[in-house]
Amino acid sequence: MSFALYASMTLLFWRAMAQRSAARRQKPVAQRAPRVSILKPLAGSDDELEDNLESFARIDYPSYEILLGVADLRDPAFAVARRFCARNPRLDARIIVTDPGAATNPKVAQLVALERVATGELFVISDSNVRVRSQYLWSLVGELSDPRVGIVTSLFAGTGERTLGAAIENLQICASTAPGIAAMNAVCARPLTVGKSMALRKRDLVRLGGFLPVGHVLAEDHLLGRRILDAGYVARTSFDVVENRNVGCSLSRTLERHTRWAKMRRSLLPLGFFLEPLLSPIVIASAGALLAPGKVTAACLGIVSVVQTLCALLAVRLVRGRGFAWWYAPLELARSYVALFCWLRAWVSRRIAWRGHAFLLQRDSVIVPVVAADDRATAGAGFAA
């Protein structure tokens, strides 16, 4: 069963990537170039943040602005944003000091402030660790030129690895996250929406009350996508892949990040989360070898490890256009066990740390600040972490 599920996901992903060129030729071509506001909430100094921002200065599009949100002038991202604006004086780029108290979710708190000053007809939400190509905006605008489409999310690839933690992080994104998103969106009537890179119309967002109604959850991109779909629109996935730069992160940071994402998936889709290990034949074959050690189970584990590793390396090449260095080939085995470890940790606690804040994660990814949760527990309405 595990191999069948993994094979199905892989084949759907390969099919989506194989059809990418044809989809680019067939997708709507924008008849005009509406003004775009790129909303970039910044917090901390992400890997190669300056270079990531510079890629947005090289976008080939006639009318766009870049709004850089910073919640604290002491944040290292503020100095990087200032240098970026100084290097690109002809670029319509501004730094907006945001109010961290505007929403429980720190990212949404920044988006609320950026929304108020944005002048574009279209909004593009882009994380600080994203790097893009020059045609980035045209691909999103082209999708939104179809009036049925209400939201577009970009497929993303992990790139730039120089450490073990970054390599595992990027392999997880390229061999599991991206194929999972592509496969899910190929068969589901309600596709996943991911805020790594996402575009929608300003008027639609205003009609839904702006960003504030999604400010109480961790998965604000998921809830925003659901609200757009409930309003009668469809969601699209752009296969103009953007880069998620992970260069020098430690293994502990990778574990922390993927544990947080695992806890979020558990809160959103408990049944799907429970079945997640079945999507890793290496994990299931390893369990079989431990429970019934012998030549047959050992041979099965060996075969499964080779097949899954080859599929993972092919996924990396497909999604980012180039493969891993050869010495990273054995990492698929390690990545599978790291993912299992994060999955197991997600069952132990609902507490998360994000952007310098501690939260308790509740059903549907609702987040409660730990201080508020502790006060509630004292009053007799506690929540077990």
Coordinates of C-alpha atoms in Angstrom, one line a residue:
M1 CA 0.0 0.0 0.0
S2 CA 2.8 2.4 0.9
F3 CA 4.6 1.8 -2.4
A4 CA 1.3 2.3 -4.3
L5 CA 0.6 5.6 -2.6
Y6 CA 4.1 6.8 -3.2
A7 CA 4.1 5.7 -6.8
S8 CA 0.7 7.4 -7.4
M9 CA 2.1 10.7 -6.0
T10 CA 5.3 10.4 -8.0
L11 CA 3.5 9.6 -11.2
L12 CA 1.0 12.5 -10.8
F13 CA 4.0 14.8 -10.1
W14 CA 5.9 13.6 -13.1
R15 CA 2.8 14.1 -15.3
A16 CA 2.3 17.6 -14.0
M17 CA 5.9 18.5 -14.7
A18 CA 5.9 16.9 -18.1
Q19 CA 2.9 19.0 -19.0
R20 CA 4.5 22.2 -17.8
S21 CA 5.7 23.3 -21.2
A22 CA 2.3 22.6 -22.8
A23 CA 0.5 24.4 -19.9
R24 CA 2.7 27.5 -20.4
R25 CA 1.7 27.6 -24.0
Q26 CA -2.0 27.1 -23.3
K27 CA -2.4 29.3 -20.1
P28 CA -4.1 32.7 -20.5
V29 CA -1.8 35.4 -21.8
A30 CA -2.3 38.7 -20.0
Q31 CA -3.9 41.3 -22.3
R32 CA -2.8 44.1 -20.0
A33 CA -0.4 44.6 -17.2
P34 CA -2.3 45.7 -14.1
R35 CA -0.3 47.3 -11.3
V36 CA 1.1 44.8 -8.8
S37 CA 1.9 45.2 -5.2
I38 CA 4.5 42.7 -3.9
L39 CA 4.0 42.3 -0.2
K40 CA 7.1 41.1 1.6
P41 CA 6.9 40.6 5.4
L42 CA 10.5 40.5 6.8
A43 CA 11.6 39.1 10.1
G44 CA 15.3 38.3 10.8
S45 CA 18.0 37.8 8.3
D46 CA 17.2 34.8 6.1
D47 CA 19.8 33.0 4.1
E48 CA 21.0 35.4 1.3
L49 CA 18.2 37.9 2.0
E50 CA 20.0 40.6 0.1
D51 CA 20.3 38.5 -3.0
N52 CA 16.7 37.3 -2.7
L53 CA 15.5 40.9 -2.6
E54 CA 17.7 41.8 -5.6
S55 CA 16.0 39.2 -7.7
F56 CA 12.8 41.3 -7.3
A57 CA 14.6 44.4 -8.6
R58 CA 15.3 42.5 -11.8
I59 CA 11.7 41.6 -12.6
D60 CA 10.6 42.4 -16.1
Y61 CA 7.2 44.0 -15.6
P62 CA 6.0 47.6 -16.4
S63 CA 4.3 48.6 -13.1
Y64 CA 4.9 47.1 -9.7
E65 CA 5.8 48.2 -6.2
I66 CA 7.6 46.3 -3.4
L67 CA 6.4 46.9 0.1
L68 CA 8.9 45.6 2.7
G69 CA 7.3 45.1 6.1
V70 CA 9.4 45.3 9.3
A71 CA 7.9 45.1 12.7
D72 CA 10.9 46.3 14.6
L73 CA 13.6 48.8 13.5
R74 CA 16.1 46.7 15.5
D75 CA 15.4 43.7 13.3
P76 CA 18.4 42.8 11.1
A77 CA 16.1 42.7 8.2
F78 CA 15.5 46.5 8.5
A79 CA 19.2 47.2 7.7
V80 CA 19.1 44.8 4.7
A81 CA 15.8 46.4 3.4
R82 CA 17.4 49.9 3.7
R83 CA 20.4 48.8 1.7
F84 CA 18.2 47.3 -0.9
C85 CA 16.2 50.5 -1.4
A86 CA 19.4 52.6 -1.5
R87 CA 20.9 50.4 -4.2
N88 CA 17.7 50.6 -6.3
P89 CA 16.6 54.2 -6.2
R90 CA 14.5 53.9 -9.4
L91 CA 12.6 51.0 -8.1
D92 CA 9.2 51.7 -6.4
A93 CA 10.2 50.0 -3.1
R94 CA 9.3 51.2 0.4
I95 CA 9.9 50.0 3.9
I96 CA 6.7 49.9 6.0
V97 CA 7.0 49.7 9.8
T98 CA 4.2 47.4 10.9
D99 CA 2.2 46.9 14.1
P100 CA 3.0 43.5 15.7
G101 CA -0.2 43.7 17.7
A102 CA -2.5 43.9 14.6
A103 CA -3.0 40.1 14.6
T104 CA -2.0 37.0 16.5
N105 CA -0.1 35.7 13.5
P106 CA 3.1 37.8 13.2
K107 CA 3.1 37.5 9.4
V108 CA -0.5 38.5 9.0
A109 CA 0.1 41.5 11.4
Q110 CA 2.6 42.7 8.8
L111 CA 0.3 41.9 5.8
V112 CA -2.5 44.0 7.4
A113 CA -0.2 47.1 7.4
L114 CA 1.1 46.4 3.9
E115 CA -2.4 46.0 2.6
R116 CA -3.4 49.4 3.8
V117 CA -0.7 51.2 1.8
A118 CA -0.6 49.0 -1.3
T119 CA -1.6 50.7 -4.5
G120 CA -1.7 47.7 -6.8
E121 CA -4.7 46.1 -8.5
L122 CA -3.1 42.7 -7.8
F123 CA -1.4 41.6 -4.6
V124 CA 1.5 39.2 -4.6
I125 CA 2.5 37.8 -1.2
S126 CA 6.1 36.6 -1.2
D127 CA 8.2 35.3 1.7
S128 CA 11.6 36.7 2.4
N129 CA 13.5 33.5 1.5
V130 CA 12.0 33.5 -2.0
R131 CA 14.1 34.2 -5.1
V132 CA 12.4 34.7 -8.5
R133 CA 13.0 34.9 -12.3
S134 CA 12.5 38.0 -14.3
Q135 CA 9.2 36.7 -15.8
Y136 CA 7.8 36.0 -12.3
L137 CA 4.9 38.5 -12.3
W138 CA 3.8 37.8 -15.9
S139 CA 3.2 34.1 -15.0
L140 CA 1.0 35.1 -12.1
V141 CA -0.8 37.9 -13.9
G142 CA -1.5 35.5 -16.8
E143 CA -3.2 33.1 -14.5
L144 CA -5.3 35.8 -12.9
S145 CA -6.4 37.1 -16.3
D146 CA -8.9 34.3 -16.2
P147 CA -11.9 35.8 -14.3
R148 CA -12.7 32.3 -12.8
V149 CA -9.3 32.2 -11.0
G150 CA -9.3 33.9 -7.6
I151 CA -5.9 32.8 -6.2
V152 CA -2.6 31.5 -7.7
T153 CA 0.1 29.7 -5.7
S154 CA 3.6 29.1 -7.1
L155 CA 5.4 25.7 -6.9
F156 CA 8.7 26.2 -5.1
A157 CA 12.0 24.4 -5.0
G158 CA 14.6 24.3 -2.2
T159 CA 18.0 25.5 -3.5
G160 CA 21.4 26.7 -2.3
E161 CA 22.4 24.0 0.1
R162 CA 25.9 24.2 1.7
T163 CA 25.3 22.4 5.0
L164 CA 23.7 19.1 6.0
G165 CA 20.7 20.8 7.5
A166 CA 20.1 22.9 4.3
A167 CA 20.6 19.8 2.1
I168 CA 17.9 17.8 4.0
E169 CA 15.6 20.9 4.0
N170 CA 15.9 21.3 0.3
L171 CA 15.6 17.6 -0.4
Q172 CA 12.4 17.6 1.7
I173 CA 11.0 20.5 -0.3
C174 CA 11.9 19.1 -3.7
A175 CA 11.3 15.4 -3.1
S176 CA 8.3 15.5 -0.9
T177 CA 6.6 18.9 -0.5
A178 CA 6.6 20.0 -4.1
P179 CA 5.5 16.6 -5.5
G180 CA 2.8 16.4 -2.8
I181 CA 1.5 19.8 -3.7
A182 CA 1.5 19.1 -7.5
A183 CA -0.1 15.7 -7.0
M184 CA -2.7 17.0 -4.6
N185 CA -3.6 19.9 -6.8
A186 CA -3.9 17.6 -9.9
V187 CA -6.7 15.5 -8.4
C188 CA -8.4 17.7 -5.8
A189 CA -11.3 20.1 -6.6
R190 CA -10.0 22.4 -3.8
P191 CA -6.3 22.7 -4.4
L192 CA -3.8 23.6 -1.7
T193 CA -2.7 27.2 -1.5
V194 CA 0.7 28.0 -0.1
G195 CA 1.8 31.4 1.0
K196 CA 5.4 31.0 0.0
S197 CA 4.4 32.8 -3.3
M198 CA 0.8 33.6 -3.8
A199 CA -1.3 36.1 -5.9
L200 CA -4.8 37.4 -5.7
R201 CA -6.9 40.4 -6.7
K202 CA -7.1 43.3 -4.3
R203 CA -10.9 43.7 -4.8
D204 CA -11.5 40.1 -3.9
L205 CA -9.4 40.4 -0.8
V206 CA -11.3 43.5 0.2
R207 CA -14.6 41.8 -0.3
L208 CA -13.5 39.1 2.1
G209 CA -12.5 41.5 4.8
G210 CA -8.7 41.7 4.0
F211 CA -6.1 39.8 5.8
L212 CA -7.3 40.4 9.3
P213 CA -9.9 37.5 9.3
V214 CA -7.0 35.0 8.9
G215 CA -4.9 36.6 11.6
H216 CA -5.7 34.1 14.3
V217 CA -4.3 31.0 12.5
L218 CA -0.9 29.7 11.7
A219 CA -1.9 28.5 8.2
E220 CA -3.2 31.8 7.0
D221 CA -2.5 30.8 3.4
H222 CA -4.6 27.7 3.7
L223 CA -7.5 29.6 5.3
L224 CA -7.3 32.5 2.8
G225 CA -7.4 30.0 -0.1
R226 CA -10.5 28.3 1.4
R227 CA -12.2 31.7 1.7
I228 CA -11.4 32.5 -2.0
L229 CA -12.7 29.0 -3.1
D230 CA -15.9 29.4 -0.9
A231 CA -16.5 32.7 -2.7
G232 CA -16.9 30.8 -5.9
Y233 CA -13.4 31.1 -7.5
V234 CA -11.0 28.5 -8.5
A235 CA -7.3 28.2 -7.4
R236 CA -4.4 27.6 -9.8
T237 CA -0.8 26.4 -9.4
S238 CA 1.9 28.3 -11.3
F239 CA 4.6 26.0 -12.5
D240 CA 6.9 29.0 -13.0
V241 CA 8.9 27.6 -10.0
V242 CA 10.3 30.0 -7.5
E243 CA 13.4 29.3 -5.3
N244 CA 13.1 28.8 -1.6
R245 CA 16.7 29.6 -0.5
N246 CA 18.1 27.4 2.2
V247 CA 21.9 27.7 2.3
G248 CA 23.5 27.4 5.7
C249 CA 20.8 26.4 8.2
S250 CA 21.6 23.9 10.9
L251 CA 20.1 20.5 11.3
S252 CA 18.4 21.6 14.5
R253 CA 16.7 24.5 12.6
T254 CA 15.5 22.1 9.9
L255 CA 14.1 19.8 12.6
E256 CA 12.3 22.7 14.3
R257 CA 10.8 24.0 11.1
H258 CA 9.5 20.7 9.9
T259 CA 8.2 19.8 13.3
R260 CA 6.2 23.0 13.3
W261 CA 4.8 22.3 9.8
A262 CA 4.0 18.7 10.9
K263 CA 2.0 20.1 13.9
M264 CA 0.2 22.4 11.5
R265 CA -0.8 19.6 9.2
R266 CA -2.0 17.6 12.2
S267 CA -4.2 20.4 13.3
L268 CA -5.6 21.0 9.8
L269 CA -6.1 17.4 8.5
P270 CA -5.8 14.9 11.3
L271 CA -6.6 11.8 9.2
G272 CA -4.3 12.8 6.4
F273 CA -1.5 13.5 8.9
F274 CA -2.0 10.1 10.5
L275 CA -1.5 8.4 7.1
E276 CA 1.6 10.5 6.1
P277 CA 4.2 7.7 6.9
L278 CA 2.6 5.6 4.2
L279 CA 3.9 8.0 1.6
S280 CA 7.5 6.9 2.5
P281 CA 8.2 3.3 1.4
I282 CA 11.6 3.6 3.2
V283 CA 9.9 4.2 6.5
I284 CA 7.5 1.3 6.1
A285 CA 10.2 -1.1 4.8
S286 CA 12.4 -0.1 7.7
A287 CA 9.5 -0.9 10.1
G288 CA 9.1 -4.3 8.4
A289 CA 12.8 -5.1 8.7
L290 CA 12.7 -4.2 12.4
L291 CA 9.6 -6.2 13.2
A292 CA 10.5 -9.2 11.1
P293 CA 14.3 -9.2 10.6
G294 CA 15.5 -11.5 7.8
K295 CA 16.9 -11.7 4.4
V296 CA 13.6 -11.0 2.6
T297 CA 12.8 -7.8 4.6
A298 CA 16.4 -6.6 4.4
A299 CA 16.3 -7.1 0.6
C300 CA 13.0 -5.3 0.4
L301 CA 14.4 -2.4 2.4
G302 CA 17.4 -2.2 0.0
I303 CA 15.3 -2.2 -3.1
V304 CA 12.9 0.3 -1.8
S305 CA 15.7 2.6 -0.7
V306 CA 17.3 2.5 -4.1
V307 CA 14.0 3.2 -5.9
Q308 CA 12.9 6.0 -3.6
T309 CA 16.3 7.6 -3.8
L310 CA 16.2 7.6 -7.6
C311 CA 12.7 9.0 -7.6
A312 CA 13.8 11.7 -5.2
L313 CA 16.8 12.7 -7.2
L314 CA 14.7 12.9 -10.4
A315 CA 12.2 15.1 -8.5
V316 CA 15.0 17.4 -7.5
R317 CA 16.1 17.7 -11.1
L318 CA 12.5 18.2 -12.4
V319 CA 11.5 20.9 -10.0
R320 CA 14.6 23.0 -9.9
G321 CA 16.1 22.2 -13.3
R322 CA 19.3 20.8 -11.9
G323 CA 20.2 17.9 -9.6
F324 CA 22.0 17.6 -6.3
A325 CA 25.7 17.2 -6.1
W326 CA 26.5 13.4 -6.2
W327 CA 27.6 13.3 -2.6
Y328 CA 24.1 14.1 -1.4
A329 CA 22.6 11.0 -3.0
P330 CA 22.4 9.0 0.2
L331 CA 20.5 11.7 2.0
E332 CA 17.1 10.4 0.9
L333 CA 17.4 7.7 3.5
A334 CA 18.3 10.3 6.2
R335 CA 15.5 12.6 5.0
S336 CA 12.9 9.9 5.4
Y337 CA 13.9 9.3 9.0
V338 CA 14.1 13.0 9.8
A339 CA 10.5 13.4 8.4
L340 CA 9.4 10.5 10.6
F341 CA 11.1 12.0 13.6
C342 CA 9.3 15.3 13.0
W343 CA 6.0 13.5 12.5
L344 CA 6.4 11.7 15.8
R345 CA 7.3 14.9 17.6
A346 CA 4.1 16.5 16.3
W347 CA 2.1 13.9 18.4
V348 CA 3.9 14.9 21.6
S349 CA 3.2 18.6 21.9
R350 CA 1.1 21.3 20.3
R351 CA 3.5 24.1 21.3
I352 CA 5.4 25.9 18.6
A353 CA 7.9 28.7 18.4
W354 CA 7.7 31.0 15.4
R355 CA 9.2 34.4 14.6
G356 CA 10.2 34.9 18.3
H357 CA 6.8 34.0 19.6
A358 CA 5.5 30.9 21.5
F359 CA 2.1 29.6 20.7
L360 CA -0.2 26.7 21.4
L361 CA -1.6 25.2 18.2
Q362 CA -5.2 24.3 18.2
R363 CA -7.7 22.7 15.7
D364 CA -7.6 24.3 12.2
S365 CA -4.2 25.8 13.1
V366 CA -5.7 28.4 15.4
I367 CA -2.8 29.8 17.5
V368 CA -3.0 31.0 21.1
P369 CA -0.1 32.9 22.6
V370 CA 1.5 30.9 25.4
V371 CA 1.0 33.7 27.9
A372 CA -2.7 33.9 27.1
A373 CA -3.0 30.1 27.2
D374 CA -1.3 29.9 30.6
D375 CA -3.7 32.6 32.0
R376 CA -6.6 30.6 30.7
A377 CA -5.2 27.4 32.2
T378 CA -5.0 29.2 35.6
A379 CA -8.7 30.1 35.2
G380 CA -9.6 26.5 34.8
A381 CA -9.8 26.2 31.0
G382 CA -6.4 24.8 30.2
F383 CA -5.2 23.2 26.9
A384 CA -2.8 20.3 27.0
A385 CA 0.3 21.0 24.9

